PDB file of C-alpha atoms and ligand atoms in Angstrom:
ATOM      1  CA  UNK A 231     -14.609  69.314 -53.460  1.00 92.00           C
ATOM      2  CA  UNK A 232     -11.770  69.229 -56.011  1.00 97.00           C
ATOM      3  CA  UNK A 233      -8.197  68.587 -54.913  1.00 98.00           C
ATOM      4  CA  UNK A 234      -5.294  70.915 -55.739  1.00 98.00           C
ATOM      5  CA  UNK A 235      -3.765  68.247 -57.982  1.00 98.00           C
ATOM      6  CA  UNK A 236      -7.006  68.011 -59.966  1.00 98.00           C
ATOM      7  CA  UNK A 237      -7.341  71.805 -60.355  1.00 98.00           C
ATOM      8  CA  UNK A 238      -3.689  72.116 -61.361  1.00 98.00           C
ATOM      9  CA  UNK A 239      -4.038  69.382 -63.999  1.00 98.00           C
ATOM     10  CA  UNK A 240      -7.179  71.020 -65.416  1.00 98.00           C
ATOM     11  CA  UNK A 241      -5.691  74.543 -65.462  1.00 98.00           C
ATOM     12  CA  UNK A 242      -2.392  73.538 -67.051  1.00 98.00           C
ATOM     13  CA  UNK A 243      -4.078  71.304 -69.638  1.00 97.00           C
ATOM     14  CA  UNK A 244      -6.278  74.240 -70.582  1.00 98.00           C
ATOM     15  CA  UNK A 245      -3.765  77.097 -70.440  1.00 98.00           C
ATOM     16  CA  UNK A 246      -0.293  75.555 -70.547  1.00 97.00           C
ATOM     17  CA  UNK A 247       2.200  74.714 -67.836  1.00 97.00           C
ATOM     18  CA  UNK A 248       3.400  78.120 -66.689  1.00 98.00           C
ATOM     19  CA  UNK A 249       3.369  79.926 -63.360  1.00 98.00           C
ATOM     20  CA  UNK A 250       3.977  83.676 -63.463  1.00 98.00           C
ATOM     21  CA  UNK A 251       5.519  85.060 -60.283  1.00 99.00           C
ATOM     22  CA  UNK A 252       4.146  88.319 -58.927  1.00 99.00           C
ATOM     23  CA  UNK A 253       7.194  89.892 -57.252  1.00 98.00           C
ATOM     24  CA  UNK A 254       6.421  93.628 -57.235  1.00 98.00           C
ATOM     25  CA  UNK A 255       9.822  94.791 -55.968  1.00 98.00           C
ATOM     26  CA  UNK A 256      11.086  98.364 -56.392  1.00 98.00           C
ATOM     27  CA  UNK A 257      12.926  97.661 -59.675  1.00 98.00           C
ATOM     28  CA  UNK A 258       9.813  96.066 -61.179  1.00 98.00           C
ATOM     29  CA  UNK A 259       7.631  99.017 -60.133  1.00 98.00           C
ATOM     30  CA  UNK A 260      10.243 101.338 -61.627  1.00 98.00           C
ATOM     31  CA  UNK A 261      10.124  99.480 -64.967  1.00 98.00           C
ATOM     32  CA  UNK A 262       6.353  99.941 -64.894  1.00 98.00           C
ATOM     33  CA  UNK A 263       6.757 103.711 -64.259  1.00 98.00           C
ATOM     34  CA  UNK A 264       5.234 103.303 -60.798  1.00 98.00           C
ATOM     35  CA  UNK A 265       6.322 104.588 -57.399  1.00 98.00           C
ATOM     36  CA  UNK A 266       7.469 102.125 -54.749  1.00 98.00           C
ATOM     37  CA  UNK A 267       4.392 102.706 -52.576  1.00 98.00           C
ATOM     38  CA  UNK A 268       1.085 100.958 -51.918  1.00 98.00           C
ATOM     39  CA  UNK A 269      -0.610 102.564 -54.943  1.00 98.00           C
ATOM     40  CA  UNK A 270       2.257 101.400 -57.191  1.00 98.00           C
ATOM     41  CA  UNK A 271       2.179  97.928 -55.646  1.00 98.00           C
ATOM     42  CA  UNK A 272      -1.554  97.625 -56.271  1.00 98.00           C
ATOM     43  CA  UNK A 273      -1.388  98.922 -59.859  1.00 98.00           C
ATOM     44  CA  UNK A 274       1.411  96.502 -60.730  1.00 99.00           C
ATOM     45  CA  UNK A 275       0.169  93.358 -58.960  1.00 99.00           C
ATOM     46  CA  UNK A 276      -3.464  93.746 -60.019  1.00 99.00           C
ATOM     47  CA  UNK A 277      -2.359  94.863 -63.485  1.00 98.00           C
ATOM     48  CA  UNK A 278      -0.478  91.587 -63.983  1.00 99.00           C
ATOM     49  CA  UNK A 279      -3.596  89.574 -63.172  1.00 99.00           C
ATOM     50  CA  UNK A 280      -5.777  91.865 -65.272  1.00 98.00           C
ATOM     51  CA  UNK A 281      -3.575  91.337 -68.340  1.00 98.00           C
ATOM     52  CA  UNK A 282      -2.630  87.681 -67.913  1.00 98.00           C
ATOM     53  CA  UNK A 283      -5.395  86.258 -65.681  1.00 98.00           C
ATOM     54  CA  UNK A 284      -7.339  84.824 -68.619  1.00 98.00           C
ATOM     55  CA  UNK A 285      -4.405  83.062 -70.267  1.00 98.00           C
ATOM     56  CA  UNK A 286      -1.880  81.968 -67.628  1.00 98.00           C
ATOM     57  CA  UNK A 287      -2.717  78.883 -65.513  1.00 98.00           C
ATOM     58  CA  UNK A 288      -0.986  79.789 -62.238  1.00 99.00           C
ATOM     59  CA  UNK A 289       0.269  82.922 -60.468  1.00 99.00           C
ATOM     60  CA  UNK A 290       2.691  82.988 -57.537  1.00 99.00           C
ATOM     61  CA  UNK A 291       2.514  86.215 -55.520  1.00 99.00           C
ATOM     62  CA  UNK A 292       5.647  86.654 -53.399  1.00 99.00           C
ATOM     63  CA  UNK A 293       4.372  87.713 -49.972  1.00 98.00           C
ATOM     64  CA  UNK A 294       7.627  89.519 -49.092  1.00 98.00           C
ATOM     65  CA  UNK A 295       6.951  92.402 -51.480  1.00 98.00           C
ATOM     66  CA  UNK A 296       3.435  92.903 -50.098  1.00 99.00           C
ATOM     67  CA  UNK A 297       4.480  92.584 -46.430  1.00 98.00           C
ATOM     68  CA  UNK A 298       7.184  95.193 -47.146  1.00 98.00           C
ATOM     69  CA  UNK A 299       4.373  97.764 -47.334  1.00 98.00           C
ATOM     70  CA  UNK A 300       2.855  96.766 -43.970  1.00 98.00           C
ATOM     71  CA  UNK A 301      -0.841  96.083 -43.426  1.00 98.00           C
ATOM     72  CA  UNK A 302      -1.847  98.097 -46.504  1.00 98.00           C
ATOM     73  CA  UNK A 303       0.399  95.882 -48.620  1.00 98.00           C
ATOM     74  CA  UNK A 304      -1.077  92.729 -47.102  1.00 98.00           C
ATOM     75  CA  UNK A 305      -4.559  94.083 -47.952  1.00 98.00           C
ATOM     76  CA  UNK A 306      -3.408  94.382 -51.576  1.00 99.00           C
ATOM     77  CA  UNK A 307      -2.210  90.761 -51.429  1.00 98.00           C
ATOM     78  CA  UNK A 308      -5.648  89.650 -50.190  1.00 98.00           C
ATOM     79  CA  UNK A 309      -7.232  91.472 -53.141  1.00 98.00           C
ATOM     80  CA  UNK A 310      -4.770  89.993 -55.654  1.00 98.00           C
ATOM     81  CA  UNK A 311      -5.512  86.456 -54.435  1.00 98.00           C
ATOM     82  CA  UNK A 312      -9.231  87.100 -55.006  1.00 98.00           C
ATOM     83  CA  UNK A 313      -8.489  88.592 -58.455  1.00 98.00           C
ATOM     84  CA  UNK A 314      -6.586  85.426 -59.426  1.00 98.00           C
ATOM     85  CA  UNK A 315      -9.467  83.214 -58.314  1.00 98.00           C
ATOM     86  CA  UNK A 316     -12.015  85.365 -60.139  1.00 98.00           C
ATOM     87  CA  UNK A 317      -9.915  85.186 -63.329  1.00 98.00           C
ATOM     88  CA  UNK A 318     -10.169  81.379 -63.251  1.00 98.00           C
ATOM     89  CA  UNK A 319      -6.441  80.917 -62.575  1.00 98.00           C
ATOM     90  CA  UNK A 320      -4.736  79.219 -59.619  1.00 98.00           C
ATOM     91  CA  UNK A 321      -2.656  80.911 -56.920  1.00 99.00           C
ATOM     92  CA  UNK A 322       0.471  79.695 -55.163  1.00 99.00           C
ATOM     93  CA  UNK A 323       1.163  82.084 -52.307  1.00 99.00           C
ATOM     94  CA  UNK A 324       4.914  82.183 -51.748  1.00 99.00           C
ATOM     95  CA  UNK A 325       5.265  82.573 -47.972  1.00 98.00           C
ATOM     96  CA  UNK A 326       7.860  79.853 -47.232  1.00 98.00           C
ATOM     97  CA  UNK A 327       6.558  79.255 -43.715  1.00 98.00           C
ATOM     98  CA  UNK A 328       7.904  76.585 -41.371  1.00 98.00           C
ATOM     99  CA  UNK A 329       7.728  76.424 -37.552  1.00 97.00           C
ATOM    100  CA  UNK A 330       6.941  74.167 -34.627  1.00 97.00           C
ATOM    101  CA  UNK A 331       3.501  72.532 -34.734  1.00 95.00           C
ATOM    102  CA  UNK A 332       1.564  75.071 -32.635  1.00 96.00           C
ATOM    103  CA  UNK A 333       2.804  78.014 -34.698  1.00 97.00           C
ATOM    104  CA  UNK A 334       2.364  76.041 -37.893  1.00 97.00           C
ATOM    105  CA  UNK A 335      -1.306  75.648 -36.972  1.00 97.00           C
ATOM    106  CA  UNK A 336      -1.510  79.447 -36.731  1.00 98.00           C
ATOM    107  CA  UNK A 337      -0.018  79.819 -40.202  1.00 97.00           C
ATOM    108  CA  UNK A 338      -2.408  77.169 -41.493  1.00 97.00           C
ATOM    109  CA  UNK A 339      -5.394  79.224 -40.364  1.00 98.00           C
ATOM    110  CA  UNK A 340      -4.026  82.285 -42.188  1.00 98.00           C
ATOM    111  CA  UNK A 341      -3.744  80.527 -45.558  1.00 98.00           C
ATOM    112  CA  UNK A 342      -5.540  77.179 -45.533  1.00 98.00           C
ATOM    113  CA  UNK A 343      -9.202  76.217 -45.174  1.00 96.00           C
ATOM    114  CA  UNK A 344     -12.181  77.972 -46.772  1.00 92.00           C
ATOM    115  CA  UNK A 345     -12.544  81.443 -45.257  1.00 94.00           C
ATOM    116  CA  UNK A 346      -8.814  81.819 -44.494  1.00 97.00           C
ATOM    117  CA  UNK A 347      -8.006  85.531 -44.931  1.00 97.00           C
ATOM    118  CA  UNK A 348      -5.148  84.842 -47.338  1.00 98.00           C
ATOM    119  CA  UNK A 349      -6.618  81.769 -49.006  1.00 98.00           C
ATOM    120  CA  UNK A 350      -4.575  80.463 -51.923  1.00 98.00           C
ATOM    121  CA  UNK A 351      -4.774  77.276 -53.978  1.00 98.00           C
ATOM    122  CA  UNK A 352      -1.339  76.373 -52.572  1.00 98.00           C
ATOM    123  CA  UNK A 353       1.400  77.867 -50.383  1.00 98.00           C
ATOM    124  CA  UNK A 354       5.143  77.337 -50.094  1.00 98.00           C
ATOM    125  CA  UNK A 355       6.668  75.832 -46.920  1.00 98.00           C
ATOM    126  CA  UNK A 356      10.177  75.430 -45.528  1.00 98.00           C
ATOM    127  CA  UNK A 357      10.918  71.974 -44.020  1.00 98.00           C
ATOM    128  CA  UNK A 358      14.028  72.895 -42.042  1.00 95.00           C
ATOM    129  CA  UNK A 359      12.352  72.435 -38.665  1.00 97.00           C
ATOM    130  CA  UNK A 360      11.653  68.884 -39.821  1.00 95.00           C
ATOM    131  CA  UNK A 361       9.088  67.711 -42.375  1.00 96.00           C
ATOM    132  CA  UNK A 362       6.980  66.393 -39.462  1.00 96.00           C
ATOM    133  CA  UNK A 363       6.621  69.926 -38.063  1.00 97.00           C
ATOM    134  CA  UNK A 364       4.605  70.804 -41.183  1.00 98.00           C
ATOM    135  CA  UNK A 365       1.812  68.344 -40.244  1.00 97.00           C
ATOM    136  CA  UNK A 366      -0.776  70.971 -39.205  1.00 98.00           C
ATOM    137  CA  UNK A 367      -0.404  72.680 -42.584  1.00 98.00           C
ATOM    138  CA  UNK A 368      -0.463  69.361 -44.451  1.00 98.00           C
ATOM    139  CA  UNK A 369      -3.650  68.288 -42.652  1.00 98.00           C
ATOM    140  CA  UNK A 370      -5.338  71.651 -43.263  1.00 98.00           C
ATOM    141  CA  UNK A 371      -4.347  71.696 -46.930  1.00 98.00           C
ATOM    142  CA  UNK A 372      -5.676  68.191 -47.578  1.00 98.00           C
ATOM    143  CA  UNK A 373      -8.926  68.960 -45.721  1.00 97.00           C
ATOM    144  CA  UNK A 374      -9.395  72.151 -47.736  1.00 97.00           C
ATOM    145  CA  UNK A 375      -8.442  70.734 -51.157  1.00 98.00           C
ATOM    146  CA  UNK A 376      -5.343  72.923 -51.237  1.00 98.00           C
ATOM    147  CA  UNK A 377      -1.726  72.233 -52.075  1.00 98.00           C
ATOM    148  CA  UNK A 378       1.716  72.771 -50.565  1.00 98.00           C
ATOM    149  CA  UNK A 379       5.164  73.192 -52.070  1.00 98.00           C
ATOM    150  CA  UNK A 380       7.973  72.156 -49.737  1.00 98.00           C
ATOM    151  CA  UNK A 381      11.501  73.431 -50.422  1.00 98.00           C
ATOM    152  CA  UNK A 382      13.732  70.539 -51.480  1.00 98.00           C
ATOM    153  CA  UNK A 383      16.575  71.901 -53.650  1.00 98.00           C
ATOM    154  CA  UNK A 384      16.326  75.662 -53.928  1.00 98.00           C
ATOM    155  CA  UNK A 385      17.576  77.728 -56.873  1.00 98.00           C
ATOM    156  CA  UNK A 386      20.079  79.840 -54.909  1.00 97.00           C
ATOM    157  CA  UNK A 387      23.771  78.861 -54.774  1.00 94.00           C
ATOM    158  CA  UNK A 388      23.870  78.894 -50.932  1.00 96.00           C
ATOM    159  CA  UNK A 389      21.302  76.114 -50.579  1.00 97.00           C
ATOM    160  CA  UNK A 390      23.689  73.236 -51.278  1.00 96.00           C
ATOM    161  CA  UNK A 391      25.469  73.266 -47.912  1.00 96.00           C
ATOM    162  CA  UNK A 392      22.326  72.283 -46.054  1.00 97.00           C
ATOM    163  CA  UNK A 393      20.222  70.648 -48.764  1.00 98.00           C
ATOM    164  CA  UNK A 394      22.955  68.379 -50.122  1.00 97.00           C
ATOM    165  CA  UNK A 395      24.366  67.529 -46.678  1.00 97.00           C
ATOM    166  CA  UNK A 396      24.529  63.751 -46.275  1.00 97.00           C
ATOM    167  CA  UNK A 397      22.451  61.959 -43.649  1.00 94.00           C
ATOM    168  CA  UNK A 398      22.484  58.201 -42.957  1.00 91.00           C
ATOM    169  CA  UNK A 399      19.769  57.815 -45.619  1.00 88.00           C
ATOM    170  CA  UNK A 400      21.108  60.173 -48.295  1.00 95.00           C
ATOM    171  CA  UNK A 401      20.988  63.937 -48.684  1.00 98.00           C
ATOM    172  CA  UNK A 402      18.695  66.217 -46.703  1.00 98.00           C
ATOM    173  CA  UNK A 403      16.968  67.182 -49.980  1.00 98.00           C
ATOM    174  CA  UNK A 404      16.383  63.518 -50.843  1.00 98.00           C
ATOM    175  CA  UNK A 405      14.878  62.973 -47.379  1.00 97.00           C
ATOM    176  CA  UNK A 406      12.420  65.812 -48.106  1.00 98.00           C
ATOM    177  CA  UNK A 407      11.600  64.308 -51.535  1.00 98.00           C
ATOM    178  CA  UNK A 408      11.071  60.784 -50.178  1.00 97.00           C
ATOM    179  CA  UNK A 409       9.044  61.897 -47.153  1.00 97.00           C
ATOM    180  CA  UNK A 410       6.779  64.044 -49.334  1.00 98.00           C
ATOM    181  CA  UNK A 411       6.305  61.153 -51.793  1.00 97.00           C
ATOM    182  CA  UNK A 412       5.368  58.770 -49.020  1.00 97.00           C
ATOM    183  CA  UNK A 413       2.922  61.273 -47.411  1.00 97.00           C
ATOM    184  CA  UNK A 414       1.319  61.901 -50.813  1.00 97.00           C
ATOM    185  CA  UNK A 415       0.181  58.305 -51.111  1.00 96.00           C
ATOM    186  CA  UNK A 416      -2.625  59.026 -48.654  1.00 96.00           C
ATOM    187  CA  UNK A 417      -2.956  62.773 -49.159  1.00 96.00           C
ATOM    188  CA  UNK A 418      -4.334  63.378 -52.646  1.00 95.00           C
ATOM    189  CA  UNK A 419      -0.829  64.219 -53.966  1.00 96.00           C
ATOM    190  CA  UNK A 420      -1.299  67.594 -52.262  1.00 98.00           C
ATOM    191  CA  UNK A 421       2.382  67.931 -51.424  1.00 98.00           C
ATOM    192  CA  UNK A 422       4.602  69.367 -54.120  1.00 98.00           C
ATOM    193  CA  UNK A 423       8.287  70.209 -53.997  1.00 98.00           C
ATOM    194  CA  UNK A 424      10.373  73.218 -54.988  1.00 98.00           C
ATOM    195  CA  UNK A 425      13.392  72.319 -57.118  1.00 98.00           C
ATOM    196  CA  UNK A 426      15.312  75.107 -58.845  1.00 98.00           C
ATOM    197  CA  UNK A 427      16.099  75.218 -62.564  1.00 98.00           C
ATOM    198  CA  UNK A 428      19.558  76.635 -61.886  1.00 98.00           C
ATOM    199  CA  UNK A 429      21.420  73.367 -61.206  1.00 97.00           C
ATOM    200  CA  UNK A 430      22.333  71.143 -64.160  1.00 96.00           C
ATOM    201  CA  UNK A 431      21.988  68.249 -61.695  1.00 95.00           C
ATOM    202  CA  UNK A 432      19.420  68.768 -58.932  1.00 95.00           C
ATOM    203  CA  UNK A 433      21.129  66.089 -56.861  1.00 94.00           C
ATOM    204  CA  UNK A 434      17.704  64.561 -56.135  1.00 96.00           C
ATOM    205  CA  UNK A 435      16.092  61.375 -57.454  1.00 97.00           C
ATOM    206  CA  UNK A 436      12.680  62.609 -58.546  1.00 98.00           C
ATOM    207  CA  UNK A 437      11.573  59.836 -60.920  1.00 95.00           C
ATOM    208  CA  UNK A 438       9.203  58.281 -58.381  1.00 92.00           C
ATOM    209  CA  UNK A 439       7.848  61.591 -57.092  1.00 97.00           C
ATOM    210  CA  UNK A 440       4.076  61.760 -57.353  1.00 95.00           C
ATOM    211  CA  UNK A 441       3.278  65.447 -56.758  1.00 98.00           C
ATOM    212  CA  UNK A 442       3.853  68.744 -58.544  1.00 98.00           C
ATOM    213  CA  UNK A 443       7.362  70.194 -58.935  1.00 98.00           C
ATOM    214  CA  UNK A 444       7.489  73.992 -58.739  1.00 98.00           C
ATOM    215  CA  UNK A 445      10.595  75.061 -60.639  1.00 98.00           C
ATOM    216  CA  UNK A 446      11.860  78.632 -60.088  1.00 98.00           C
ATOM    217  CA  UNK A 447      15.078  80.220 -61.318  1.00 98.00           C
ATOM    218  CA  UNK A 448      14.145  80.669 -64.989  1.00 98.00           C
ATOM    219  CA  UNK A 449      15.240  83.941 -66.562  1.00 97.00           C
ATOM    220  CA  UNK A 450      16.715  86.369 -64.025  1.00 97.00           C
ATOM    221  CA  UNK A 451      18.561  83.608 -62.109  1.00 98.00           C
ATOM    222  CA  UNK A 452      19.990  82.033 -65.265  1.00 97.00           C
ATOM    223  CA  UNK A 453      17.829  78.922 -65.648  1.00 98.00           C
ATOM    224  CA  UNK A 454      16.170  78.152 -68.995  1.00 98.00           C
ATOM    225  CA  UNK A 455      13.082  76.273 -70.119  1.00 98.00           C
ATOM    226  CA  UNK A 456      15.266  74.362 -72.603  1.00 96.00           C
ATOM    227  CA  UNK A 457      17.320  72.859 -69.761  1.00 97.00           C
ATOM    228  CA  UNK A 458      14.307  71.399 -67.935  1.00 98.00           C
ATOM    229  CA  UNK A 459      14.241  68.140 -69.915  1.00 97.00           C
ATOM    230  CA  UNK A 460      17.816  67.274 -68.987  1.00 96.00           C
ATOM    231  CA  UNK A 461      17.463  68.386 -65.342  1.00 97.00           C
ATOM    232  CA  UNK A 462      14.183  66.566 -64.671  1.00 97.00           C
ATOM    233  CA  UNK A 463      14.273  63.571 -67.036  1.00 96.00           C
ATOM    234  CA  UNK A 464      11.354  61.251 -66.345  1.00 96.00           C
ATOM    235  CA  UNK A 465       9.908  63.687 -63.815  1.00 97.00           C
ATOM    236  CA  UNK A 466       9.477  66.379 -66.485  1.00 97.00           C
ATOM    237  CA  UNK A 467       5.726  65.756 -66.650  1.00 96.00           C
ATOM    238  CA  UNK A 468       5.393  66.994 -63.044  1.00 97.00           C
ATOM    239  CA  UNK A 469       7.292  70.248 -63.625  1.00 98.00           C
ATOM    240  CA  UNK A 470       5.549  73.599 -63.235  1.00 98.00           C
ATOM    241  CA  UNK A 471       8.085  76.221 -64.370  1.00 98.00           C
ATOM    242  CA  UNK A 472       7.774  79.608 -62.703  1.00 98.00           C
ATOM    243  CA  UNK A 473       9.321  82.941 -63.680  1.00 98.00           C
ATOM    244  CA  UNK A 474       8.831  86.377 -62.257  1.00 98.00           C
ATOM    245  CA  UNK A 475      11.247  89.132 -63.360  1.00 98.00           C
ATOM    246  CA  UNK A 476      11.654  87.494 -66.780  1.00 98.00           C
ATOM    247  CA  UNK A 477       7.950  88.191 -67.382  1.00 98.00           C
ATOM    248  CA  UNK A 478       6.991  91.133 -65.176  1.00 98.00           C
ATOM    249  CA  UNK A 479      10.302  93.001 -64.892  1.00 98.00           C
ATOM    250  CA  UNK A 480      10.267  94.885 -68.180  1.00 98.00           C
ATOM    251  CA  UNK A 481       7.171  97.049 -67.874  1.00 98.00           C
ATOM    252  CA  UNK A 482       3.449  96.522 -68.431  1.00 98.00           C
ATOM    253  CA  UNK A 483       3.819  96.783 -72.200  1.00 98.00           C
ATOM    254  CA  UNK A 484       6.028  93.658 -72.367  1.00 98.00           C
ATOM    255  CA  UNK A 485       3.914  91.391 -70.175  1.00 98.00           C
ATOM    256  CA  UNK A 486       1.778  89.597 -72.722  1.00 98.00           C
ATOM    257  CA  UNK A 487       4.598  89.017 -75.213  1.00 98.00           C
ATOM    258  CA  UNK A 488       7.003  87.726 -72.536  1.00 98.00           C
ATOM    259  CA  UNK A 489       4.438  85.367 -70.981  1.00 98.00           C
ATOM    260  CA  UNK A 490       3.486  84.173 -74.486  1.00 98.00           C
ATOM    261  CA  UNK A 491       7.133  83.451 -75.338  1.00 98.00           C
ATOM    262  CA  UNK A 492       7.604  81.321 -72.202  1.00 98.00           C
ATOM    263  CA  UNK A 493       4.290  79.528 -72.765  1.00 97.00           C
ATOM    264  CA  UNK A 494       5.414  78.627 -76.295  1.00 97.00           C
ATOM    265  CA  UNK A 495       8.751  77.304 -74.991  1.00 97.00           C
ATOM    266  CA  UNK A 496       7.028  75.240 -72.290  1.00 96.00           C
ATOM    267  CA  UNK A 497       4.537  73.826 -74.831  1.00 96.00           C
ATOM    268  CA  UNK A 498       7.442  72.250 -76.726  1.00 94.00           C
ATOM    269  CA  UNK A 499       8.287  70.206 -73.606  1.00 89.00           C
ATOM    270  CA  UNK A 500       4.993  68.319 -74.084  1.00 77.00           C
TER     271      UNK A 500
HETATM  272  O1  OMP B 773       9.699  79.036 -53.551  1.00 91.88           O
HETATM  273  C1  OMP B 773      10.043  79.716 -54.511  1.00 91.88           C
HETATM  274  O2  OMP B 773       9.226  80.099 -55.342  1.00 91.88           O
HETATM  275  C2  OMP B 773      11.481  79.939 -54.731  1.00 91.88           C
HETATM  276  C3  OMP B 773      12.320  78.912 -54.374  1.00 91.88           C
HETATM  277  C4  OMP B 773      13.636  78.927 -54.838  1.00 91.88           C
HETATM  278  O3  OMP B 773      14.373  77.983 -54.662  1.00 91.88           O
HETATM  279  N1  OMP B 773      14.083  80.001 -55.547  1.00 91.88           N
HETATM  280  C5  OMP B 773      13.275  81.059 -55.844  1.00 91.88           C
HETATM  281  O4  OMP B 773      13.738  81.979 -56.541  1.00 91.88           O
HETATM  282  N2  OMP B 773      11.991  81.078 -55.371  1.00 91.88           N
HETATM  283  C6  OMP B 773      11.113  82.269 -55.558  1.00 91.88           C
HETATM  284  O5  OMP B 773      10.820  82.405 -56.939  1.00 91.88           O
HETATM  285  C7  OMP B 773      10.858  83.782 -57.314  1.00 91.88           C
HETATM  286  C8  OMP B 773      11.949  83.948 -58.357  1.00 91.88           C
HETATM  287  O6  OMP B 773      11.846  85.187 -58.996  1.00 91.88           O
HETATM  288  P1  OMP B 773      12.592  85.461 -60.390  1.00 91.88           P
HETATM  289  O7  OMP B 773      14.022  85.101 -60.189  1.00 91.88           O
HETATM  290  O8  OMP B 773      12.363  86.921 -60.617  1.00 91.88           O
HETATM  291  O9  OMP B 773      11.915  84.601 -61.423  1.00 91.88           O
HETATM  292  C9  OMP B 773      11.081  84.575 -56.037  1.00 91.88           C
HETATM  293  O10 OMP B 773       9.827  84.958 -55.496  1.00 91.88           O
HETATM  294  C10 OMP B 773      11.763  83.590 -55.119  1.00 91.88           C
HETATM  295  O11 OMP B 773      11.484  83.822 -53.762  1.00 91.88           O
END
């Protein structure tokens, strides 16, 4: 069985280091000339994978915009995750779950382990009930060859109050970074971190981090691919930039050109 880190390395070497976010919100559907209903959701989300599934390494469906349509929307999400797999790309399901251990085990069975109804190559997690509370998901991900992305320093301006709060050992975000790095030593580097591209200084020491860094905030939130080298320094090699509205928010006709432009920019990073 391959690990997530191995599949990610193979996919990004082959196709370039870009993750396209699938956030089929009302404004995106509107730009595509689609109604904000389940049929529109399906046409947009599956259309993105149909057009880009053979060239982009990773897709990140945002669960919120599927859940917004109830069970029919979640059924579309299940289908999209299968489409991504069949296209030979990787999926990061953006669900940002985090709860006490017993509930975390429930979430793990939804997303992690072969046969999970919403199986994805990786999922996003929130550590604010304590990194230790994520153990059931970490164990399930490692056992299933899947990955996790734990929020460290998010792209939104409100995150700083909590994430940069000082503890006896440094900031909360640094605690998340260091704990994930230490867990990774015996867990196939399955644990990645989310660090936004919107802060000139992330406030985190990432040089020794050994997993993948999912970097949102490019495009619609003001971050740029050009700024990644100065934000991430020596950790740049671990960065997986992700953009959603920048790529998918301007209609189906713009998709390929916009993804191609970002891929070309990312390629310059080396
Ligand atoms: O985990 C994420 O992907 C995430 C973390 C973060 O700090 N900021 C952030 O924007 N995201 C997600 O990344 C996507 C950003 O979308 P765009 O701003 O359209 O590229 C959304 O689905 C957000 O939920």
